[in-house]
Amino acid sequence: MSNQTHATSTDAPRETPPTIIVIFGASGDLTARKLAPAIFNLSKDDLLPESCYLIGYGRSSMSDEAFRDYLRESLASHSRRPIEEATWDALAPNISFHAGGYDELDSYKELDTKITAIEESLGSYAQCLFYVSTPPGVFMPILENLGTSGLAKRHKGQATASKVIIEKPFGRDLQSAHELNGVINRRFEESQVFRIDHYLGKETVQSLLVQRFANSIFEPVWNRNYVSSVQITVSENLGVGSRGGYYDRSGALRDMIQNHVMQLLALTAMEPPSSLDPEAIRDEKVKALQALKPVAFTGDDPEVVRGVYTEGLVDGQRADGYLEEEAIPQSSSTETYAALRLSLDNWRWKGVPFYIRSGKRLAMKASEIVVQFSRPPAILFGEGQRFKVEPNLLVIRIQPNEGITLYLNSKVPGLETKLQPIKLAFGYETTFGSNTPEAYERLILDALNGDGTLFIRGDEAETSWSLLSPVLEFWEAQGKNGLESYSAGTWGPLAADKLLLKGGHEWLTGKEYQ
Ligand code: NDP
């Protein structure tokens, strides 16, 4: 087989103008662990514009020198590759820190003056990429002040127009997401806005589009005629650790399902877009999300389950229950696990259940999409239960060990006719080596180039919230009533298994077949 690779038209080299990246919340954890390593790895690969500046913004009083030292240490601890002196020396003189409050308009005006001075020294305009990497409570004042100070409108309509990346969470319900979109729409054009969900920067998630639409074998079977269920699992084996305070205000539905899991669902369920244009792709994702039927959370057959972990064994060690974790109040009714049975009311997927789940302190860390195909008619090998004919599965593994596995039934060698599922497996690391770029590298590069394909559009975020907000409101009203429990280190509450029984299914991630 040829080992040739083909670039798509969206990957063609682009002329990126001189750029000034401003990170709000630059003294924080995300900058140290992800953003600085991503920027330096892009620089190492010569993917940053020739003139690139980095300004950290925050309330911390830090000198330029101290900020550079902070980034240098972060790179040493968190970069996927060592950053050599040459790469560091090229960018370091262009790094500075701007101390200021997030709600102090004067500080934004001073930032504007600093940016203009950089442009004057360059003798040309520069595009600004504002990265909002603070806790969500200050997203609004930052966006408002970017607007009032004029920073949002710099070089409007030109190639150097300002851009803004907004971190997750994008709202905590439909109303707050709508309000945030309101501020964004008043201050920016949608083409300037990049709502990040770092899952979309992961290699397997991007390649889902390629798998589906660059191979003709999947499209004919990717529908209700051949697929019996789709399962999406995003599980963690860790507990909340030191992030208890944050997590208790969030929960599994807000923290993982509303964004990551719904994005995976949209990419799996969407119709083929008319082109690789970002808007064409995002239009199809929105349509898929709009086709989701409202979730039944009451009655005889509820389609949602929530749970919280109690003490259990993880890797042979006793693990605390959620209520014993740091900063969690005894009165907490926050779910650390959520599972839903969803269905899409459209031609392609009518009648196919989409089972989704996410939780903490589960049996393993895994992010997977499992497409379960229909069983073959039981006329040959299924007769009289002599043989077990398993349904074919396509497993798309996002982490760990990114890859794709197709499960087929095969004959066990021997004189007897005995069937056994076998795997056709592809692993990214085995085929392409281990040095895959981090999600943030891909996403920052795309934002610099103005490509919004892998970012969430405002209407996508609101469509996802409109499905889940009623569930959250119901849970809030119920308090602990109906909150299931599960032992740490297991696959979640039993009630979540019952969600699948009606369709004759069971959760597959973590089962023997792997
Ligand atoms: P941090 O809590 O580390 O905060 C970042 C910076 O924001 C702080 O260094 C501080 O800077 C400022 N800040 C902190 N609390 C407040 C506050 N209450 N009011 C105003 N400013 C505050 O956040 P992270 O870096 O961990 O995350 C940044 C964003 O990225 C968040 O929205 C988070 O949800 C998201 N995110 C983070 C991930 C991670 O792994 N950390 C992963 C995915 C998303 P200063 O005091 O200097 O102003």
JSON list of N, CA, C and O and ligand atoms in Angstrom, two decimals, residues 24-34 57-62 70 97 100 102 131-139 167-169 196 198 243 246 260 440, ligand 1:
[
{"chain": "A", "resi": 24, "resn": "PHE", "atom": "N", "xyz": [-5.32, 36.30, 28.09]},
{"chain": "A", "resi": 24, "resn": "PHE", "atom": "CA", "xyz": [-5.92, 36.76, 29.35]},
{"chain": "A", "resi": 24, "resn": "PHE", "atom": "C", "xyz": [-5.92, 35.58, 30.32]},
{"chain": "A", "resi": 24, "resn": "PHE", "atom": "O", "xyz": [-6.39, 34.49, 29.95]},
{"chain": "A", "resi": 25, "resn": "GLY", "atom": "N", "xyz": [-5.40, 35.80, 31.52]},
{"chain": "A", "resi": 25, "resn": "GLY", "atom": "CA", "xyz": [-5.28, 34.69, 32.48]},
{"chain": "A", "resi": 25, "resn": "GLY", "atom": "C", "xyz": [-3.97, 33.95, 32.27]},
{"chain": "A", "resi": 25, "resn": "GLY", "atom": "O", "xyz": [-3.87, 32.74, 32.52]},
{"chain": "A", "resi": 26, "resn": "ALA", "atom": "N", "xyz": [-2.94, 34.70, 31.84]},
{"chain": "A", "resi": 26, "resn": "ALA", "atom": "CA", "xyz": [-1.67, 34.07, 31.42]},
{"chain": "A", "resi": 26, "resn": "ALA", "atom": "C", "xyz": [-0.88, 33.46, 32.58]},
{"chain": "A", "resi": 26, "resn": "ALA", "atom": "O", "xyz": [0.06, 32.69, 32.35]},
{"chain": "A", "resi": 27, "resn": "SER", "atom": "N", "xyz": [-1.23, 33.81, 33.83]},
{"chain": "A", "resi": 27, "resn": "SER", "atom": "CA", "xyz": [-0.47, 33.23, 34.95]},
{"chain": "A", "resi": 27, "resn": "SER", "atom": "C", "xyz": [-1.09, 31.88, 35.36]},
{"chain": "A", "resi": 27, "resn": "SER", "atom": "O", "xyz": [-0.66, 31.28, 36.33]},
{"chain": "A", "resi": 28, "resn": "GLY", "atom": "N", "xyz": [-2.09, 31.42, 34.60]},
{"chain": "A", "resi": 28, "resn": "GLY", "atom": "CA", "xyz": [-2.86, 30.25, 35.04]},
{"chain": "A", "resi": 28, "resn": "GLY", "atom": "C", "xyz": [-2.35, 28.91, 34.56]},
{"chain": "A", "resi": 28, "resn": "GLY", "atom": "O", "xyz": [-1.36, 28.82, 33.81]},
{"chain": "A", "resi": 29, "resn": "ASP", "atom": "N", "xyz": [-3.07, 27.92, 34.97]},
{"chain": "A", "resi": 29, "resn": "ASP", "atom": "CA", "xyz": [-2.70, 26.51, 34.72]},
{"chain": "A", "resi": 29, "resn": "ASP", "atom": "C", "xyz": [-2.73, 26.17, 33.22]},
{"chain": "A", "resi": 29, "resn": "ASP", "atom": "O", "xyz": [-1.83, 25.51, 32.70]},
{"chain": "A", "resi": 30, "resn": "LEU", "atom": "N", "xyz": [-3.76, 26.63, 32.52]},
{"chain": "A", "resi": 30, "resn": "LEU", "atom": "CA", "xyz": [-3.89, 26.25, 31.11]},
{"chain": "A", "resi": 30, "resn": "LEU", "atom": "C", "xyz": [-2.73, 26.83, 30.29]},
{"chain": "A", "resi": 30, "resn": "LEU", "atom": "O", "xyz": [-2.18, 26.15, 29.41]},
{"chain": "A", "resi": 31, "resn": "THR", "atom": "N", "xyz": [-2.35, 28.06, 30.57]},
{"chain": "A", "resi": 31, "resn": "THR", "atom": "CA", "xyz": [-1.23, 28.66, 29.83]},
{"chain": "A", "resi": 31, "resn": "THR", "atom": "C", "xyz": [0.04, 27.84, 30.06]},
{"chain": "A", "resi": 31, "resn": "THR", "atom": "O", "xyz": [0.77, 27.54, 29.11]},
{"chain": "A", "resi": 32, "resn": "ALA", "atom": "N", "xyz": [0.27, 27.48, 31.31]},
{"chain": "A", "resi": 32, "resn": "ALA", "atom": "CA", "xyz": [1.51, 26.74, 31.62]},
{"chain": "A", "resi": 32, "resn": "ALA", "atom": "C", "xyz": [1.51, 25.35, 30.99]},
{"chain": "A", "resi": 32, "resn": "ALA", "atom": "O", "xyz": [2.51, 24.92, 30.41]},
{"chain": "A", "resi": 33, "resn": "ARG", "atom": "N", "xyz": [0.37, 24.67, 31.07]},
{"chain": "A", "resi": 33, "resn": "ARG", "atom": "CA", "xyz": [0.38, 23.26, 30.65]},
{"chain": "A", "resi": 33, "resn": "ARG", "atom": "C", "xyz": [0.12, 23.07, 29.16]},
{"chain": "A", "resi": 33, "resn": "ARG", "atom": "O", "xyz": [0.61, 22.13, 28.55]},
{"chain": "A", "resi": 34, "resn": "LYS", "atom": "N", "xyz": [-0.67, 23.97, 28.57]},
{"chain": "A", "resi": 34, "resn": "LYS", "atom": "CA", "xyz": [-1.09, 23.73, 27.18]},
{"chain": "A", "resi": 34, "resn": "LYS", "atom": "C", "xyz": [-0.73, 24.85, 26.21]},
{"chain": "A", "resi": 34, "resn": "LYS", "atom": "O", "xyz": [-0.24, 24.59, 25.12]},
{"chain": "A", "resi": 57, "resn": "TYR", "atom": "N", "xyz": [-1.57, 38.67, 29.91]},
{"chain": "A", "resi": 57, "resn": "TYR", "atom": "CA", "xyz": [-2.37, 39.70, 30.59]},
{"chain": "A", "resi": 57, "resn": "TYR", "atom": "C", "xyz": [-2.90, 39.07, 31.87]},
{"chain": "A", "resi": 57, "resn": "TYR", "atom": "O", "xyz": [-3.37, 37.93, 31.87]},
{"chain": "A", "resi": 58, "resn": "GLY", "atom": "N", "xyz": [-2.83, 39.80, 32.97]},
{"chain": "A", "resi": 58, "resn": "GLY", "atom": "CA", "xyz": [-3.38, 39.27, 34.22]},
{"chain": "A", "resi": 58, "resn": "GLY", "atom": "C", "xyz": [-3.26, 40.29, 35.34]},
{"chain": "A", "resi": 58, "resn": "GLY", "atom": "O", "xyz": [-2.63, 41.34, 35.18]},
{"chain": "A", "resi": 59, "resn": "ARG", "atom": "N", "xyz": [-3.87, 39.93, 36.46]},
{"chain": "A", "resi": 59, "resn": "ARG", "atom": "CA", "xyz": [-3.83, 40.83, 37.61]},
{"chain": "A", "resi": 59, "resn": "ARG", "atom": "C", "xyz": [-2.53, 40.69, 38.38]},
{"chain": "A", "resi": 59, "resn": "ARG", "atom": "O", "xyz": [-2.15, 41.56, 39.15]},
{"chain": "A", "resi": 60, "resn": "SER", "atom": "N", "xyz": [-1.85, 39.54, 38.18]},
{"chain": "A", "resi": 60, "resn": "SER", "atom": "CA", "xyz": [-0.58, 39.30, 38.88]},
{"chain": "A", "resi": 60, "resn": "SER", "atom": "C", "xyz": [0.40, 40.39, 38.47]},
{"chain": "A", "resi": 60, "resn": "SER", "atom": "O", "xyz": [0.44, 40.78, 37.31]},
{"chain": "A", "resi": 61, "resn": "SER", "atom": "N", "xyz": [1.17, 40.87, 39.45]},
{"chain": "A", "resi": 61, "resn": "SER", "atom": "CA", "xyz": [2.16, 41.87, 39.03]},
{"chain": "A", "resi": 61, "resn": "SER", "atom": "C", "xyz": [3.43, 41.11, 38.69]},
{"chain": "A", "resi": 61, "resn": "SER", "atom": "O", "xyz": [4.15, 40.63, 39.55]},
{"chain": "A", "resi": 62, "resn": "MET", "atom": "N", "xyz": [3.64, 40.96, 37.41]},
{"chain": "A", "resi": 62, "resn": "MET", "atom": "CA", "xyz": [4.79, 40.17, 36.94]},
{"chain": "A", "resi": 62, "resn": "MET", "atom": "C", "xyz": [5.58, 41.02, 35.97]},
{"chain": "A", "resi": 62, "resn": "MET", "atom": "O", "xyz": [4.98, 41.68, 35.10]},
{"chain": "A", "resi": 70, "resn": "TYR", "atom": "N", "xyz": [8.67, 32.17, 33.80]},
{"chain": "A", "resi": 70, "resn": "TYR", "atom": "CA", "xyz": [7.53, 31.30, 34.10]},
{"chain": "A", "resi": 70, "resn": "TYR", "atom": "C", "xyz": [7.23, 30.40, 32.89]},
{"chain": "A", "resi": 70, "resn": "TYR", "atom": "O", "xyz": [7.02, 29.20, 33.02]},
{"chain": "A", "resi": 97, "resn": "PHE", "atom": "N", "xyz": [4.62, 41.00, 29.58]},
{"chain": "A", "resi": 97, "resn": "PHE", "atom": "CA", "xyz": [3.46, 40.82, 30.45]},
{"chain": "A", "resi": 97, "resn": "PHE", "atom": "C", "xyz": [2.80, 42.17, 30.67]},
{"chain": "A", "resi": 97, "resn": "PHE", "atom": "O", "xyz": [3.47, 43.19, 30.87]},
{"chain": "A", "resi": 100, "resn": "GLY", "atom": "N", "xyz": [-2.95, 44.04, 34.65]},
{"chain": "A", "resi": 100, "resn": "GLY", "atom": "CA", "xyz": [-4.16, 44.86, 34.68]},
{"chain": "A", "resi": 100, "resn": "GLY", "atom": "C", "xyz": [-5.35, 44.03, 35.09]},
{"chain": "A", "resi": 100, "resn": "GLY", "atom": "O", "xyz": [-5.33, 42.80, 34.99]},
{"chain": "A", "resi": 102, "resn": "TYR", "atom": "N", "xyz": [-9.27, 42.70, 34.77]},
{"chain": "A", "resi": 102, "resn": "TYR", "atom": "CA", "xyz": [-10.06, 42.30, 33.60]},
{"chain": "A", "resi": 102, "resn": "TYR", "atom": "C", "xyz": [-11.20, 43.27, 33.34]},
{"chain": "A", "resi": 102, "resn": "TYR", "atom": "O", "xyz": [-11.75, 43.30, 32.26]},
{"chain": "A", "resi": 131, "resn": "TYR", "atom": "N", "xyz": [-6.70, 35.50, 23.49]},
{"chain": "A", "resi": 131, "resn": "TYR", "atom": "CA", "xyz": [-7.05, 34.18, 24.01]},
{"chain": "A", "resi": 131, "resn": "TYR", "atom": "C", "xyz": [-7.61, 34.37, 25.42]},
{"chain": "A", "resi": 131, "resn": "TYR", "atom": "O", "xyz": [-6.88, 34.73, 26.34]},
{"chain": "A", "resi": 132, "resn": "VAL", "atom": "N", "xyz": [-8.92, 34.11, 25.58]},
{"chain": "A", "resi": 132, "resn": "VAL", "atom": "CA", "xyz": [-9.55, 34.31, 26.88]},
{"chain": "A", "resi": 132, "resn": "VAL", "atom": "C", "xyz": [-9.43, 33.01, 27.68]},
{"chain": "A", "resi": 132, "resn": "VAL", "atom": "O", "xyz": [-10.16, 32.05, 27.47]},
{"chain": "A", "resi": 133, "resn": "SER", "atom": "N", "xyz": [-8.45, 33.00, 28.57]},
{"chain": "A", "resi": 133, "resn": "SER", "atom": "CA", "xyz": [-8.12, 31.77, 29.32]},
{"chain": "A", "resi": 133, "resn": "SER", "atom": "C", "xyz": [-8.22, 32.02, 30.82]},
{"chain": "A", "resi": 133, "resn": "SER", "atom": "O", "xyz": [-7.34, 31.65, 31.59]},
{"chain": "A", "resi": 134, "resn": "THR", "atom": "N", "xyz": [-9.30, 32.64, 31.21]},
{"chain": "A", "resi": 134, "resn": "THR", "atom": "CA", "xyz": [-9.55, 32.90, 32.64]},
{"chain": "A", "resi": 134, "resn": "THR", "atom": "C", "xyz": [-10.71, 32.01, 33.07]},
{"chain": "A", "resi": 134, "resn": "THR", "atom": "O", "xyz": [-11.39, 31.43, 32.21]},
{"chain": "A", "resi": 135, "resn": "PRO", "atom": "N", "xyz": [-11.01, 31.94, 34.35]},
{"chain": "A", "resi": 135, "resn": "PRO", "atom": "CA", "xyz": [-12.26, 31.30, 34.75]},
{"chain": "A", "resi": 135, "resn": "PRO", "atom": "C", "xyz": [-13.44, 32.03, 34.09]},
{"chain": "A", "resi": 135, "resn": "PRO", "atom": "O", "xyz": [-13.35, 33.24, 33.81]},
{"chain": "A", "resi": 136, "resn": "PRO", "atom": "N", "xyz": [-14.54, 31.31, 33.82]},
{"chain": "A", "resi": 136, "resn": "PRO", "atom": "CA", "xyz": [-15.63, 31.87, 33.02]},
{"chain": "A", "resi": 136, "resn": "PRO", "atom": "C", "xyz": [-16.30, 33.11, 33.61]},
{"chain": "A", "resi": 136, "resn": "PRO", "atom": "O", "xyz": [-16.88, 33.90, 32.87]},
{"chain": "A", "resi": 137, "resn": "GLY", "atom": "N", "xyz": [-16.18, 33.30, 34.92]},
{"chain": "A", "resi": 137, "resn": "GLY", "atom": "CA", "xyz": [-16.80, 34.47, 35.56]},
{"chain": "A", "resi": 137, "resn": "GLY", "atom": "C", "xyz": [-16.31, 35.78, 34.97]},
{"chain": "A", "resi": 137, "resn": "GLY", "atom": "O", "xyz": [-16.99, 36.81, 35.08]},
{"chain": "A", "resi": 138, "resn": "VAL", "atom": "N", "xyz": [-15.13, 35.81, 34.36]},
{"chain": "A", "resi": 138, "resn": "VAL", "atom": "CA", "xyz": [-14.63, 37.08, 33.81]},
{"chain": "A", "resi": 138, "resn": "VAL", "atom": "C", "xyz": [-14.63, 37.11, 32.27]},
{"chain": "A", "resi": 138, "resn": "VAL", "atom": "O", "xyz": [-14.11, 38.05, 31.67]},
{"chain": "A", "resi": 139, "resn": "PHE", "atom": "N", "xyz": [-15.24, 36.11, 31.64]},
{"chain": "A", "resi": 139, "resn": "PHE", "atom": "CA", "xyz": [-15.31, 36.15, 30.17]},
{"chain": "A", "resi": 139, "resn": "PHE", "atom": "C", "xyz": [-16.01, 37.43, 29.69]},
{"chain": "A", "resi": 139, "resn": "PHE", "atom": "O", "xyz": [-15.54, 38.12, 28.80]},
{"chain": "A", "resi": 167, "resn": "GLU", "atom": "N", "xyz": [-12.32, 30.16, 25.91]},
{"chain": "A", "resi": 167, "resn": "GLU", "atom": "CA", "xyz": [-12.19, 28.82, 26.51]},
{"chain": "A", "resi": 167, "resn": "GLU", "atom": "C", "xyz": [-13.54, 28.28, 26.96]},
{"chain": "A", "resi": 167, "resn": "GLU", "atom": "O", "xyz": [-14.53, 29.00, 27.02]},
{"chain": "A", "resi": 168, "resn": "LYS", "atom": "N", "xyz": [-13.56, 27.03, 27.27]},
{"chain": "A", "resi": 168, "resn": "LYS", "atom": "CA", "xyz": [-14.77, 26.44, 27.85]},
{"chain": "A", "resi": 168, "resn": "LYS", "atom": "C", "xyz": [-14.78, 26.69, 29.35]},
{"chain": "A", "resi": 168, "resn": "LYS", "atom": "O", "xyz": [-13.71, 26.95, 29.90]},
{"chain": "A", "resi": 169, "resn": "PRO", "atom": "N", "xyz": [-15.85, 26.67, 30.08]},
{"chain": "A", "resi": 169, "resn": "PRO", "atom": "CA", "xyz": [-17.17, 26.31, 29.60]},
{"chain": "A", "resi": 169, "resn": "PRO", "atom": "C", "xyz": [-17.88, 27.50, 28.94]},
{"chain": "A", "resi": 169, "resn": "PRO", "atom": "O", "xyz": [-17.76, 28.63, 29.43]},
{"chain": "A", "resi": 196, "resn": "ILE", "atom": "N", "xyz": [-13.59, 27.41, 21.83]},
{"chain": "A", "resi": 196, "resn": "ILE", "atom": "CA", "xyz": [-12.74, 26.23, 21.77]},
{"chain": "A", "resi": 196, "resn": "ILE", "atom": "C", "xyz": [-13.36, 25.05, 22.51]},
{"chain": "A", "resi": 196, "resn": "ILE", "atom": "O", "xyz": [-14.02, 25.21, 23.54]},
{"chain": "A", "resi": 198, "resn": "HIS", "atom": "N", "xyz": [-11.29, 21.61, 23.14]},
{"chain": "A", "resi": 198, "resn": "HIS", "atom": "CA", "xyz": [-10.01, 21.04, 22.70]},
{"chain": "A", "resi": 198, "resn": "HIS", "atom": "C", "xyz": [-10.16, 19.62, 22.15]},
{"chain": "A", "resi": 198, "resn": "HIS", "atom": "O", "xyz": [-9.29, 19.13, 21.46]},
{"chain": "A", "resi": 243, "resn": "ARG", "atom": "N", "xyz": [-9.72, 19.94, 42.19]},
{"chain": "A", "resi": 243, "resn": "ARG", "atom": "CA", "xyz": [-10.65, 20.83, 41.45]},
{"chain": "A", "resi": 243, "resn": "ARG", "atom": "C", "xyz": [-12.09, 20.69, 41.96]},
{"chain": "A", "resi": 243, "resn": "ARG", "atom": "O", "xyz": [-13.04, 21.03, 41.26]},
{"chain": "A", "resi": 246, "resn": "TYR", "atom": "N", "xyz": [-14.47, 23.79, 41.81]},
{"chain": "A", "resi": 246, "resn": "TYR", "atom": "CA", "xyz": [-14.95, 24.08, 40.45]},
{"chain": "A", "resi": 246, "resn": "TYR", "atom": "C", "xyz": [-15.96, 23.01, 40.02]},
{"chain": "A", "resi": 246, "resn": "TYR", "atom": "O", "xyz": [-17.05, 23.32, 39.53]},
{"chain": "A", "resi": 260, "resn": "HIS", "atom": "N", "xyz": [-17.84, 18.19, 24.85]},
{"chain": "A", "resi": 260, "resn": "HIS", "atom": "CA", "xyz": [-17.08, 17.14, 24.15]},
{"chain": "A", "resi": 260, "resn": "HIS", "atom": "C", "xyz": [-17.98, 16.06, 23.56]},
{"chain": "A", "resi": 260, "resn": "HIS", "atom": "O", "xyz": [-17.88, 15.72, 22.39]},
{"chain": "A", "resi": 440, "resn": "TYR", "atom": "N", "xyz": [-4.10, 21.61, 21.19]},
{"chain": "A", "resi": 440, "resn": "TYR", "atom": "CA", "xyz": [-4.01, 23.09, 21.23]},
{"chain": "A", "resi": 440, "resn": "TYR", "atom": "C", "xyz": [-3.12, 23.64, 20.12]},
{"chain": "A", "resi": 440, "resn": "TYR", "atom": "O", "xyz": [-3.29, 24.77, 19.69]},
{"chain": "B", "resi": 1, "resn": "NDP", "atom": "P1", "xyz": [-6.95, 29.29, 36.41]},
{"chain": "B", "resi": 1, "resn": "NDP", "atom": "O1", "xyz": [-7.88, 29.07, 37.55]},
{"chain": "B", "resi": 1, "resn": "NDP", "atom": "O2", "xyz": [-5.54, 28.84, 36.54]},
{"chain": "B", "resi": 1, "resn": "NDP", "atom": "O3", "xyz": [-7.02, 30.87, 36.12]},
{"chain": "B", "resi": 1, "resn": "NDP", "atom": "C1", "xyz": [-6.28, 31.50, 35.10]},
{"chain": "B", "resi": 1, "resn": "NDP", "atom": "C2", "xyz": [-5.91, 32.89, 35.57]},
{"chain": "B", "resi": 1, "resn": "NDP", "atom": "O4", "xyz": [-7.09, 33.66, 35.65]},
{"chain": "B", "resi": 1, "resn": "NDP", "atom": "C3", "xyz": [-5.31, 32.92, 36.95]},
{"chain": "B", "resi": 1, "resn": "NDP", "atom": "O5", "xyz": [-3.93, 32.68, 36.89]},
{"chain": "B", "resi": 1, "resn": "NDP", "atom": "C4", "xyz": [-5.65, 34.31, 37.41]},
{"chain": "B", "resi": 1, "resn": "NDP", "atom": "O6", "xyz": [-4.72, 35.22, 36.85]},
{"chain": "B", "resi": 1, "resn": "NDP", "atom": "C5", "xyz": [-6.98, 34.56, 36.76]},
{"chain": "B", "resi": 1, "resn": "NDP", "atom": "N1", "xyz": [-8.07, 34.26, 37.69]},
{"chain": "B", "resi": 1, "resn": "NDP", "atom": "C6", "xyz": [-8.25, 33.16, 38.44]},
{"chain": "B", "resi": 1, "resn": "NDP", "atom": "N2", "xyz": [-9.38, 33.24, 39.17]},
{"chain": "B", "resi": 1, "resn": "NDP", "atom": "C7", "xyz": [-9.94, 34.42, 38.86]},
{"chain": "B", "resi": 1, "resn": "NDP", "atom": "C8", "xyz": [-11.12, 35.07, 39.27]},
{"chain": "B", "resi": 1, "resn": "NDP", "atom": "N3", "xyz": [-11.96, 34.51, 40.15]},
{"chain": "B", "resi": 1, "resn": "NDP", "atom": "N4", "xyz": [-11.37, 36.27, 38.77]},
{"chain": "B", "resi": 1, "resn": "NDP", "atom": "C9", "xyz": [-10.55, 36.83, 37.89]},
{"chain": "B", "resi": 1, "resn": "NDP", "atom": "N5", "xyz": [-9.41, 36.25, 37.46]},
{"chain": "B", "resi": 1, "resn": "NDP", "atom": "C10", "xyz": [-9.11, 35.06, 37.93]},
{"chain": "B", "resi": 1, "resn": "NDP", "atom": "O7", "xyz": [-7.61, 28.71, 35.11]},
{"chain": "B", "resi": 1, "resn": "NDP", "atom": "P2", "xyz": [-7.00, 27.71, 34.06]},
{"chain": "B", "resi": 1, "resn": "NDP", "atom": "O8", "xyz": [-5.76, 28.30, 33.49]},
{"chain": "B", "resi": 1, "resn": "NDP", "atom": "O9", "xyz": [-6.97, 26.36, 34.62]},
{"chain": "B", "resi": 1, "resn": "NDP", "atom": "O10", "xyz": [-8.16, 27.70, 32.96]},
{"chain": "B", "resi": 1, "resn": "NDP", "atom": "C11", "xyz": [-8.43, 28.82, 32.17]},
{"chain": "B", "resi": 1, "resn": "NDP", "atom": "C12", "xyz": [-9.68, 28.54, 31.34]},
{"chain": "B", "resi": 1, "resn": "NDP", "atom": "O11", "xyz": [-9.45, 27.41, 30.54]},
{"chain": "B", "resi": 1, "resn": "NDP", "atom": "C13", "xyz": [-10.93, 28.22, 32.18]},
{"chain": "B", "resi": 1, "resn": "NDP", "atom": "O12", "xyz": [-12.04, 28.77, 31.56]},
{"chain": "B", "resi": 1, "resn": "NDP", "atom": "C14", "xyz": [-11.00, 26.70, 32.16]},
{"chain": "B", "resi": 1, "resn": "NDP", "atom": "O13", "xyz": [-12.34, 26.25, 32.28]},
{"chain": "B", "resi": 1, "resn": "NDP", "atom": "C15", "xyz": [-10.45, 26.40, 30.77]},
{"chain": "B", "resi": 1, "resn": "NDP", "atom": "N6", "xyz": [-9.82, 25.09, 30.67]},
{"chain": "B", "resi": 1, "resn": "NDP", "atom": "C16", "xyz": [-8.78, 24.77, 31.49]},
{"chain": "B", "resi": 1, "resn": "NDP", "atom": "C17", "xyz": [-8.17, 23.54, 31.39]},
{"chain": "B", "resi": 1, "resn": "NDP", "atom": "C18", "xyz": [-7.01, 23.16, 32.25]},
{"chain": "B", "resi": 1, "resn": "NDP", "atom": "O14", "xyz": [-6.52, 22.06, 32.08]},
{"chain": "B", "resi": 1, "resn": "NDP", "atom": "N7", "xyz": [-6.54, 24.01, 33.13]},
{"chain": "B", "resi": 1, "resn": "NDP", "atom": "C19", "xyz": [-8.65, 22.54, 30.41]},
{"chain": "B", "resi": 1, "resn": "NDP", "atom": "C20", "xyz": [-9.72, 23.00, 29.58]},
{"chain": "B", "resi": 1, "resn": "NDP", "atom": "C21", "xyz": [-10.26, 24.23, 29.72]},
{"chain": "B", "resi": 1, "resn": "NDP", "atom": "P3", "xyz": [-4.38, 36.62, 37.53]},
{"chain": "B", "resi": 1, "resn": "NDP", "atom": "O15", "xyz": [-4.61, 36.50, 38.99]},
{"chain": "B", "resi": 1, "resn": "NDP", "atom": "O16", "xyz": [-2.95, 36.84, 37.17]},
{"chain": "B", "resi": 1, "resn": "NDP", "atom": "O17", "xyz": [-5.28, 37.60, 36.88]}
]
